[in-house]
Short mmCIF file of C-alpha atoms in Angstrom, two decimals:
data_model
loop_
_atom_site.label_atom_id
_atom_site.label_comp_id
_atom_site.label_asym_id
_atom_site.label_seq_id
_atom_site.Cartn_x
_atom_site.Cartn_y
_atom_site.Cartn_z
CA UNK A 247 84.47 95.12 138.02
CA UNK A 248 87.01 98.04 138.69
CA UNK A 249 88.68 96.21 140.33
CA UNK A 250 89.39 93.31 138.36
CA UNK A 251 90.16 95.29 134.99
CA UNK A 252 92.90 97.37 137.39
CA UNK A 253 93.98 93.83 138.25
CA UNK A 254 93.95 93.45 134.43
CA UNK A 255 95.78 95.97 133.64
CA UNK A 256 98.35 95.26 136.11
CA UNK A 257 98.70 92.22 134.55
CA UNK A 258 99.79 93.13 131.03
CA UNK A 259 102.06 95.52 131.91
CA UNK A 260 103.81 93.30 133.87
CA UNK A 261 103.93 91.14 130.93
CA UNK A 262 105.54 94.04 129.34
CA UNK A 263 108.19 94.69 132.41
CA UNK A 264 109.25 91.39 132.07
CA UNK A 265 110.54 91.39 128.23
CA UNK A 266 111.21 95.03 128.50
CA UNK A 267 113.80 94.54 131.12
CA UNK A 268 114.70 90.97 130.19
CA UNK A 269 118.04 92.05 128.13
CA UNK A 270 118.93 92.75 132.18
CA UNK A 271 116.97 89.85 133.45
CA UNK A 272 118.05 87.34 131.19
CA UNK A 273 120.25 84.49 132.54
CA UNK A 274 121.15 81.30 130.36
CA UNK A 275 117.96 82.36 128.20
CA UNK A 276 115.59 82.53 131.93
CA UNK A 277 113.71 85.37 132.32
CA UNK A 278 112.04 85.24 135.42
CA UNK A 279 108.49 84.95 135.38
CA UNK A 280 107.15 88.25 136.73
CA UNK A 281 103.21 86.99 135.76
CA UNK A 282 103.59 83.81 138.10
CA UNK A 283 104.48 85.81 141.01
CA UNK A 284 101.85 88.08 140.03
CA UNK A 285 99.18 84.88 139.42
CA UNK A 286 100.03 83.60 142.57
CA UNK A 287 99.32 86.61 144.51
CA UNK A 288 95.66 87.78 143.25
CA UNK A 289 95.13 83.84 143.23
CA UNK A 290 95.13 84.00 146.89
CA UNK A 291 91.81 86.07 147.44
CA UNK A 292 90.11 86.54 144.00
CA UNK A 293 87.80 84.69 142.19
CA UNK A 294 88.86 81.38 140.77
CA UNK A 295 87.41 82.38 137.26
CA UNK A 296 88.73 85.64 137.19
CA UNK A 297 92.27 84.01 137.64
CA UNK A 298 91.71 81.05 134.92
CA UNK A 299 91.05 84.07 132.70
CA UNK A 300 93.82 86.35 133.61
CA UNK A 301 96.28 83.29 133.56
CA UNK A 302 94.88 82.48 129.88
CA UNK A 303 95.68 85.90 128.29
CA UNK A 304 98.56 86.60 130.29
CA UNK A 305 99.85 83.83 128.98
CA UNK A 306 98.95 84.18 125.51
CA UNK A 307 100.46 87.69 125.76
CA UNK A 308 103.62 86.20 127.32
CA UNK A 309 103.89 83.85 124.13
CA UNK A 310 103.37 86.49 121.56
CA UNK A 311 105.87 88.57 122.84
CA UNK A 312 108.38 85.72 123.47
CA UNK A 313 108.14 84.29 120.03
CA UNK A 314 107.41 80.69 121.39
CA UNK A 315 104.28 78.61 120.53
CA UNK A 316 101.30 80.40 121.27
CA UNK A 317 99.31 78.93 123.68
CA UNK A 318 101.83 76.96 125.53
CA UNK A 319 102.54 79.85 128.78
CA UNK A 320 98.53 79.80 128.71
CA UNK A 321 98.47 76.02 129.18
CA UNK A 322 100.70 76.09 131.35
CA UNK A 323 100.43 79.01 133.69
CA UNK A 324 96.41 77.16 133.93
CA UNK A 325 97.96 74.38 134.97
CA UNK A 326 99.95 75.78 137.52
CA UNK A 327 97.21 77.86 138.89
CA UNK A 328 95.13 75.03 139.01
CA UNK A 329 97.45 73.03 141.21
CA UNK A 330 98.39 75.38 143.56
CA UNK A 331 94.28 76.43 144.13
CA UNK A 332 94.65 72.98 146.09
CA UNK A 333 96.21 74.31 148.77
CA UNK A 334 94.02 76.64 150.88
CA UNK A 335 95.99 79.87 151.55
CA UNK A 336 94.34 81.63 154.10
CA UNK A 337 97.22 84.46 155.14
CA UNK A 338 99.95 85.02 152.74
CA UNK A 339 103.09 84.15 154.98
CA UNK A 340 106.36 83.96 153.36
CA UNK A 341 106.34 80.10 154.07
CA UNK A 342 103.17 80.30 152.10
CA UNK A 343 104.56 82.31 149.34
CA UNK A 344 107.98 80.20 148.98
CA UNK A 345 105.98 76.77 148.89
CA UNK A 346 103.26 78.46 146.89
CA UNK A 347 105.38 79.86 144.14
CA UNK A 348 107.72 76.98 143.95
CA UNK A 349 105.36 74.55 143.17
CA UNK A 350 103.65 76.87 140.40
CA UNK A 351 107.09 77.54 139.14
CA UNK A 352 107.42 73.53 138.90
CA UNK A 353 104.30 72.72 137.26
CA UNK A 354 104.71 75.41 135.15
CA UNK A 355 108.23 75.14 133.81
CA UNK A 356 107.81 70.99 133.50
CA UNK A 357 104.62 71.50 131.33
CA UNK A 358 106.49 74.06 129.08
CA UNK A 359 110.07 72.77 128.68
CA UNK A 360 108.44 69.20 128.18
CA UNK A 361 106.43 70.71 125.31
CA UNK A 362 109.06 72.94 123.79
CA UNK A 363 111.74 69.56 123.73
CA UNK A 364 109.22 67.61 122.65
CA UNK A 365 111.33 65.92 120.07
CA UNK A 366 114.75 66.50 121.26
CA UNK A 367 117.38 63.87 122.47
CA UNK A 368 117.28 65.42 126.41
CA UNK A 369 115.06 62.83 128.96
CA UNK A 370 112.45 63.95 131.03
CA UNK A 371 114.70 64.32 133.99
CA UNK A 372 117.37 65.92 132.28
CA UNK A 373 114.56 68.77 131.04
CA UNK A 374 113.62 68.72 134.73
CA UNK A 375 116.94 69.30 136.29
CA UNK A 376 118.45 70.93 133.56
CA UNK A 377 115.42 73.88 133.00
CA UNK A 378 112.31 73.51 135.40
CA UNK A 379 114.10 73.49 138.33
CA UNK A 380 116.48 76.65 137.26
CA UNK A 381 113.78 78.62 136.06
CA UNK A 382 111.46 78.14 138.89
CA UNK A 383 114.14 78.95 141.63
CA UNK A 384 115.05 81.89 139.43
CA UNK A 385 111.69 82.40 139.48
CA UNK A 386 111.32 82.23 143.07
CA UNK A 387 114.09 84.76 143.91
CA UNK A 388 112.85 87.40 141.74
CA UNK A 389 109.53 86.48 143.43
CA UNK A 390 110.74 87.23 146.99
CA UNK A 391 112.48 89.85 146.11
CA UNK A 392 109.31 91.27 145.05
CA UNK A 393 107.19 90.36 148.14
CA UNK A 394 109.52 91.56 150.94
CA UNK A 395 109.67 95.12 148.98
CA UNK A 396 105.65 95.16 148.68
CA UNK A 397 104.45 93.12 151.41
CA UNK A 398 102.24 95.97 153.37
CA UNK A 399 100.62 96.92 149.56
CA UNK A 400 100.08 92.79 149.27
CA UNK A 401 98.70 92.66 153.00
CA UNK A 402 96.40 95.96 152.62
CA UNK A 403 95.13 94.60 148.68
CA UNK A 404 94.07 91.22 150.80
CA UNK A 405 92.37 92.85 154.37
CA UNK A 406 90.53 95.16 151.25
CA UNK A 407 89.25 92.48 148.81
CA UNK B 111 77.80 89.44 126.40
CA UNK B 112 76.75 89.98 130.18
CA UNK B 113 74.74 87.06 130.16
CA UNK B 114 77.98 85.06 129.10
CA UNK B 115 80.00 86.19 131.71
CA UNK B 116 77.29 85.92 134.36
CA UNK B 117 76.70 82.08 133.06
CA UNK B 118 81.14 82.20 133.35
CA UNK B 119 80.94 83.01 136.38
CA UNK B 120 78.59 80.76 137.53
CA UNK B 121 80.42 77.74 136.13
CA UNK B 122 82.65 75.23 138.95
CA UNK B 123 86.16 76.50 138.92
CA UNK B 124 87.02 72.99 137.31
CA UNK B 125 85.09 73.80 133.69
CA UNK B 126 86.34 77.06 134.28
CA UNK B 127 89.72 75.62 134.18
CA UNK B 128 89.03 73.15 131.16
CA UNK B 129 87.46 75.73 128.98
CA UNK B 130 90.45 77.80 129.32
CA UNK B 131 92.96 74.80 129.25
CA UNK B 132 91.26 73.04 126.21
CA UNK B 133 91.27 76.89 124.43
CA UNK B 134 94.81 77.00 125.11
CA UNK B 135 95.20 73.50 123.72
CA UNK B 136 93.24 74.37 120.86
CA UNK B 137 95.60 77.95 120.13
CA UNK B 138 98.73 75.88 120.53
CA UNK B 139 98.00 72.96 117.99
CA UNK B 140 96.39 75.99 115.48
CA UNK B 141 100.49 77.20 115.49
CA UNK B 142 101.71 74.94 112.64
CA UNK B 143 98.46 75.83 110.47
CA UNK B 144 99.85 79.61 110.39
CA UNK B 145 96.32 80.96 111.63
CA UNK B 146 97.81 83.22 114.18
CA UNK B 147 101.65 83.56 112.14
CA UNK B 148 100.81 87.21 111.46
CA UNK B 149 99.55 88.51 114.92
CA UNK B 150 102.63 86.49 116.22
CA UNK B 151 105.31 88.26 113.77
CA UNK B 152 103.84 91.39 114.69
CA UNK B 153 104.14 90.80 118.47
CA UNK B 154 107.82 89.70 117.56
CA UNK B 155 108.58 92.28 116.15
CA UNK B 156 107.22 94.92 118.78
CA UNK B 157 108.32 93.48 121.68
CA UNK B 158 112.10 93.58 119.35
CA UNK B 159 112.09 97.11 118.71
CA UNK B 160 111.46 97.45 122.57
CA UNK B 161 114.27 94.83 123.30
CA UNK B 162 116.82 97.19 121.05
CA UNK B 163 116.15 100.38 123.28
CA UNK B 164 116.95 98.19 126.61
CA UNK B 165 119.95 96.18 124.89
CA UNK B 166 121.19 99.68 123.43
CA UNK B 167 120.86 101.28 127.32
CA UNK B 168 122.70 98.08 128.42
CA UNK B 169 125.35 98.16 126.46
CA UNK B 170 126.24 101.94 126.13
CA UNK B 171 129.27 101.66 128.27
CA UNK B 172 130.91 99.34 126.04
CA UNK B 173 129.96 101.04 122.53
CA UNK B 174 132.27 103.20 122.32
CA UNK B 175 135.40 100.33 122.93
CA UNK B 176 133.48 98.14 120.43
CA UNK B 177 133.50 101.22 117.94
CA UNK B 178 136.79 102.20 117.88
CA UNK B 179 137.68 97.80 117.55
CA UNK B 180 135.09 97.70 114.86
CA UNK B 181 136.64 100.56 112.70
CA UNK B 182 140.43 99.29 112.56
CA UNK B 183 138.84 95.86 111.81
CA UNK B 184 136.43 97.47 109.05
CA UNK B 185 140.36 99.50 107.40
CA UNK B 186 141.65 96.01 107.09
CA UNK B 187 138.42 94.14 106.15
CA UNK B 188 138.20 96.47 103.03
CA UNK B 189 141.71 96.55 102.51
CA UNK B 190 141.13 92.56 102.31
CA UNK B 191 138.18 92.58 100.17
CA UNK B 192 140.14 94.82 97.41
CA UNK B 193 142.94 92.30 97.82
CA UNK B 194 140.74 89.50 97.18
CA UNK B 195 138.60 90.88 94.87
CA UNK B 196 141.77 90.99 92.66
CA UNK B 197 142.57 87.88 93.07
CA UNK B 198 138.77 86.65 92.12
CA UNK B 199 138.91 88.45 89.03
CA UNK B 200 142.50 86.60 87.98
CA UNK B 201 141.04 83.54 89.12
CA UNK B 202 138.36 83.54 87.06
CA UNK B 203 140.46 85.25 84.03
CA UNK B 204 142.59 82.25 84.38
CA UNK B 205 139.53 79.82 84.59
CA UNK B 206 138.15 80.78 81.27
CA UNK B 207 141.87 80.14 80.00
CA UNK B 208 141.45 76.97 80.96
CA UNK B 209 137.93 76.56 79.86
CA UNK B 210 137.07 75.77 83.61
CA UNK B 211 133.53 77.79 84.16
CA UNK B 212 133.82 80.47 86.53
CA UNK B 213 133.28 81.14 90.41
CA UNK B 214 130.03 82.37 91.07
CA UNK B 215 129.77 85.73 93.46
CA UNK B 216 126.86 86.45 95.63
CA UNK B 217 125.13 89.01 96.91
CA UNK B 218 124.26 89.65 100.58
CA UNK B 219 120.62 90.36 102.31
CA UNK B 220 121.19 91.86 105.49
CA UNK B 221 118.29 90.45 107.79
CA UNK B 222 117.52 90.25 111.57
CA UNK B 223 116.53 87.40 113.98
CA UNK B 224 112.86 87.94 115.54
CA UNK B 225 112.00 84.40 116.92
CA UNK B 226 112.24 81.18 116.88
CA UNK B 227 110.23 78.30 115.22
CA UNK B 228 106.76 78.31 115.67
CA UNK B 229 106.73 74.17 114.79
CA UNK B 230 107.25 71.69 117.32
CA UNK B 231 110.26 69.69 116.76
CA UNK B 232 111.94 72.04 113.93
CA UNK B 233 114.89 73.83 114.87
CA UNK B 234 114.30 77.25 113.21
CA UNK B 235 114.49 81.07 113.12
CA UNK B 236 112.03 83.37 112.13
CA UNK B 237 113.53 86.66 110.24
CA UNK B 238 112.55 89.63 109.08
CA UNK B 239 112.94 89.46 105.74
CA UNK B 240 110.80 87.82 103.20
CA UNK B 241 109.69 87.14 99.69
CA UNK B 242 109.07 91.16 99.09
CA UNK B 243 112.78 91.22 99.85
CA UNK B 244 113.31 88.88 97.05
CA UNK B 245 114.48 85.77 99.76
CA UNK B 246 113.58 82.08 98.38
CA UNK B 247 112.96 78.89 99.66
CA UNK B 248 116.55 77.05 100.20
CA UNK B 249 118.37 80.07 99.74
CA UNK B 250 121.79 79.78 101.81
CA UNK B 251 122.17 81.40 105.42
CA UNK B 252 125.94 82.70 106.76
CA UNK B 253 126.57 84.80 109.70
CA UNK B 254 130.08 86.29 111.00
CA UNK B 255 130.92 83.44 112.60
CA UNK B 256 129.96 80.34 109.72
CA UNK B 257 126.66 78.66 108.11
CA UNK B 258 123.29 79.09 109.72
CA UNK B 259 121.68 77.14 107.48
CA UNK B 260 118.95 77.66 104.69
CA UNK B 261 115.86 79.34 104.36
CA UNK B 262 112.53 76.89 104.89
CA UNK B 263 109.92 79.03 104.01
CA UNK B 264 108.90 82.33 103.03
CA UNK B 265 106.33 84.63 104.05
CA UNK B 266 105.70 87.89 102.13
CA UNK B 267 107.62 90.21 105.10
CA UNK B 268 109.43 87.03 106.75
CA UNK B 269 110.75 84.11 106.58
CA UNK B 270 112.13 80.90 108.51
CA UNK B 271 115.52 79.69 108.42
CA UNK B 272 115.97 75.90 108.93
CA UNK B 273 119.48 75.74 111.22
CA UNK B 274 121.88 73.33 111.33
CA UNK B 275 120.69 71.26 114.81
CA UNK B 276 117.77 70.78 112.82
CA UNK B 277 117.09 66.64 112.64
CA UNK B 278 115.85 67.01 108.55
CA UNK B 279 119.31 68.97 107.87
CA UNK B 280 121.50 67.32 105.24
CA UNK B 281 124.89 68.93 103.99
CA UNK B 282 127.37 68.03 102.09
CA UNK B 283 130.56 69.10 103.40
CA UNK B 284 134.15 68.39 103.30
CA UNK B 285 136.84 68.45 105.69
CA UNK B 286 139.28 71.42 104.55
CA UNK B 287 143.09 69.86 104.80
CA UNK B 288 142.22 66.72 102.69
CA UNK B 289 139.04 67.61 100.64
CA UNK B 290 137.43 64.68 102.04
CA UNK B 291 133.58 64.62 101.20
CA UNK B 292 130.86 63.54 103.56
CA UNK B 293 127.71 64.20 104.42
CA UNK B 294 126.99 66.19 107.37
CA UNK B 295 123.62 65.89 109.46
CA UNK B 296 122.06 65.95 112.95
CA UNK B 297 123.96 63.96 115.96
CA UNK B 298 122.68 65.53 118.94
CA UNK B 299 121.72 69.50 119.83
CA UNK B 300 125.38 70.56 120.22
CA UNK B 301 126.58 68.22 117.63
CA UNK B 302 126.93 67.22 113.95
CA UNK B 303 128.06 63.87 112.26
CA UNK B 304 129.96 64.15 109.28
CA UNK B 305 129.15 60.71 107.82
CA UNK B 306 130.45 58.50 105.05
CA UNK B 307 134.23 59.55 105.42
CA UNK B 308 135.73 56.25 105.14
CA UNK B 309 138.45 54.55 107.63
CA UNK B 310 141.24 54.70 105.72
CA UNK B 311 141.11 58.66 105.47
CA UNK B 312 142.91 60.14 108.27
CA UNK B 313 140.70 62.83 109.91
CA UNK B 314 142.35 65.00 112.98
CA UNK B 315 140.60 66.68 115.81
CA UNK B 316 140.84 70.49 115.16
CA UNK B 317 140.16 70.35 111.69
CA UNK B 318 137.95 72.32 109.81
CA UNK B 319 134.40 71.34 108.00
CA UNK B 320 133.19 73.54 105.04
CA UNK B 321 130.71 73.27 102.62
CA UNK B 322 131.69 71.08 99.35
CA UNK B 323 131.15 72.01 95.77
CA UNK B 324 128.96 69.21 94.82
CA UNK B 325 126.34 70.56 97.18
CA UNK B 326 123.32 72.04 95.09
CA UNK B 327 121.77 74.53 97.87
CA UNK B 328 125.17 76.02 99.26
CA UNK B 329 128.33 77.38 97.92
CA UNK B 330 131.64 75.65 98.46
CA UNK B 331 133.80 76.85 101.14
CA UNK B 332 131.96 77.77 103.84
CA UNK B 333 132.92 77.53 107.77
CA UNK B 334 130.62 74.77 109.28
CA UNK B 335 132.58 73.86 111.99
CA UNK B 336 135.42 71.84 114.34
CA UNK B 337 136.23 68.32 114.07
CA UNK B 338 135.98 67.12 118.16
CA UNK B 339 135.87 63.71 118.21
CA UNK B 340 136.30 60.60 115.66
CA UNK B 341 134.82 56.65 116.23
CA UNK B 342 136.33 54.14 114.18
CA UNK B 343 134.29 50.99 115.06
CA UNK B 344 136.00 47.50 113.53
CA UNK B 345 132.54 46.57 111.88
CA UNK B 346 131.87 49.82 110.19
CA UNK B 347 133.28 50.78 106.56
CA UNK B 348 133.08 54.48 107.47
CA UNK B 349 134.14 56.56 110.82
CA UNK B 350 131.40 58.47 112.27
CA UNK B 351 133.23 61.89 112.39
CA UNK B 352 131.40 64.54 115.50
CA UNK B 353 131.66 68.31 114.07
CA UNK B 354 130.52 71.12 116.63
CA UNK B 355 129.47 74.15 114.43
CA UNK B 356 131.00 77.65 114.98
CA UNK B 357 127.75 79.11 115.43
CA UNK B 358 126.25 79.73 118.56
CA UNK B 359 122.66 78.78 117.81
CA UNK B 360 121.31 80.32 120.84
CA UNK B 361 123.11 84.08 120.23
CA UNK B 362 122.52 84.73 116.39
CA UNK B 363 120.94 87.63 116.10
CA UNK B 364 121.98 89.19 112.61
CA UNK B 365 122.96 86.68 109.31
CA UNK B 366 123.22 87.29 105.45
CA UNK B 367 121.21 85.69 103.01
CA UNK B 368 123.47 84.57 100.19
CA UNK B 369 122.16 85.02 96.60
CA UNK B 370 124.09 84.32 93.43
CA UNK B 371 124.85 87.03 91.12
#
């Protein structure tokens, strides 16, 4: 239970890193999405529930503090963490993490952009190319950035749970 | 409580999934009935405040340049404003000579940008400024660069300002060299039309589009935007005129909320 409310806790103030430092971040409106990474990493080796829940208020946190419609980052980061719990991770590799990552950052990004354009003139592709794509890759760098600096904390958190 | 989570816990990860997903769902379509507007605005408004100390850090370096810009633009602003002010008053001395009624003046609410629109399909900003700030409904919105557009509605410490890439926005607007009238509306996201402007009226890229005076919501005069491109089909009475607004819709961050004197 420890545990999982440190996990918690982590969480949110990641949430809070990532608009707190998105004035530096911030690239054609993309902030990179510090809670995927973060998703994607307990998702690995904790309990499927306990992610589904973190993902849903992380994400509604993410949307009140970004001023968007609350409710879409938690449909959306669900989404994504229910697509990549297909794919059986058993050691975090960085081939794993690219692959893993990417396609969160995909399902993610086309679920939210699709929503937020609901009722503009731009195609599905266009949103695709134009704003999934970008943001996950941005997403994805950020990401790796992250993992190479913290790998041995990553690889002791997953030989302890 | 316990019992809850234990049951949770005990669910398969895929009605795990849809009782979060359908929650979600649920939040998301509750946004246009308001039920969450004030823990939102609050949120905004925190996470803004934090924004200024980490935009104010970032942009130290350059304060001091922008300062020292800002203050010889400020001497000739006023020195402007005291020139034009005279020439107000004498217009308007002359106007009641002619039994023409006079120009109206305005005064300016200050207010700040803290989100965007929380309705699907509406192109909007949320400020922070409301009805306690005496802001109404339709109310005109200006910032340094042209029109914004006009307020939508209004909360009691808020409110939401419809802008122009908005698809309900109407205007009408003339082009400045000729004093043509049309009416100006949605084209695309980066673009406006400025419609019934008939053939025979010669319309030039480059010029500008400001507010008319037969509009009932906003003052004549106002920067809208640039003229960029012109169709004149064969078929068509009137040429479809494309204006791109000075604003930069995705960087306003301060406006003024006009209200007549």
């Amino acid at each position: 239970m420890n545990n999982k409310l440190v996990i918690s806790g982590i969480g949110i103030i990641l949430v809070l890193i990532e608009y707190l430092f998105s004035p530096f971040l911030n690239i054609n409106s993309m902030i990179p999405d510090l809670v995927l990474v973060f998703l994607f990493l307990i998702s690995v080796k904790s309990e499927t529930g306990f992610t589904f829940m973190l993902a849903f208020l992380l994400g509604i946190l993410q949307d009140l503090f970004n001023s968007d419609l609350i409710g879409i980052s938690a449909a959306a980061n669900l989404l994504a963490l229910y697509f990549v719990s297909w794919i059986s991770i058993k050691e975090l590799t960085m081939t794993a993490f690219v692959w893993g990552l990417l396609l969160m950052g995909v399902v993610k990004y086309t679920v939210y952009y699709q929503i937020i354009f609901l009722q503009s003139e731009y195609s599905f592709l266009a949103i695709v190319f134009k704003f999934t794509i970008a943001h996950s890759i941005y997403t994805l760098i950020v990401g790796l950035f992250i993992f190479s600096l913290s790998r041995n904390l990553f690889k002791r958190y997953f030989n302890h749970v | 409580m316990r019992k809850i989570l234990i049951f949770f816990y005990n669910l398969k990860p895929i009605w795990q999934f849809t009782f979060f997903f359908l929650l979600s769902i649920v939040i998301l379509m509750m946004n246009p009935a308001k039920a969450l507007y004030p823990i939102k605005a609050n949120g905004v408004s925190l996470i803004s405040e934090i924004r200024n100390i980490t935009s104010y850090v970032k942009t130290n370096r350059s304060l001091k340049k922008e300062n020292a810009e800002l203050k010889k633009q400020l001497i000739k602003e006023i020195f402007l404003k005291n020139y034009y002010h005279d020439r107000f008053q004498e217009n308007n001395r002359l106007r009641r000579l002619l039994k023409i009624p006079p120009l109206n003046d305005f005064n300016y609410i200050f207010a700040q940008v803290v989100g965007s629109s929380p309705y699907i399909g509406i192109k909007a900003f949320l400020i922070n400024k409301g009805k306690n700030d005496s802001i109404n409904a339709n109310d005109p919105v200006i910032s340094t660069e042209g029109l914004v557009g006009k307020i939508l509605e209004v909360y009691d410490h808020s409110s939401l300002v419809e802008i122009l890439p908005d698809r309900n926005i109407k205007i009408s607007a003339k082009i400045l060299r000729n004093n043509e009238r049309g009416i100006l509306k949605f084209y695309n996201e980066d673009l406006l039309l400025l419609d019934y402007i008939p053939k025979t009226i010669s319309v030039i890229v480059g010029d500008m589009v400001v507010t008319s005076e037969i509009s009932q919501i906003y003052p004549p005069g106002i920067k809208i935007g640039e003229v960029v491109a012109i169709d004149k089909k064969p078929q068509e009475h009137f040429q479809k005129v494309y204006v791109l607004p000075y604003v930069n819709f995705n960087n306003v961050n301060e406006i003024l909320i006009l209200k007549e004197k």
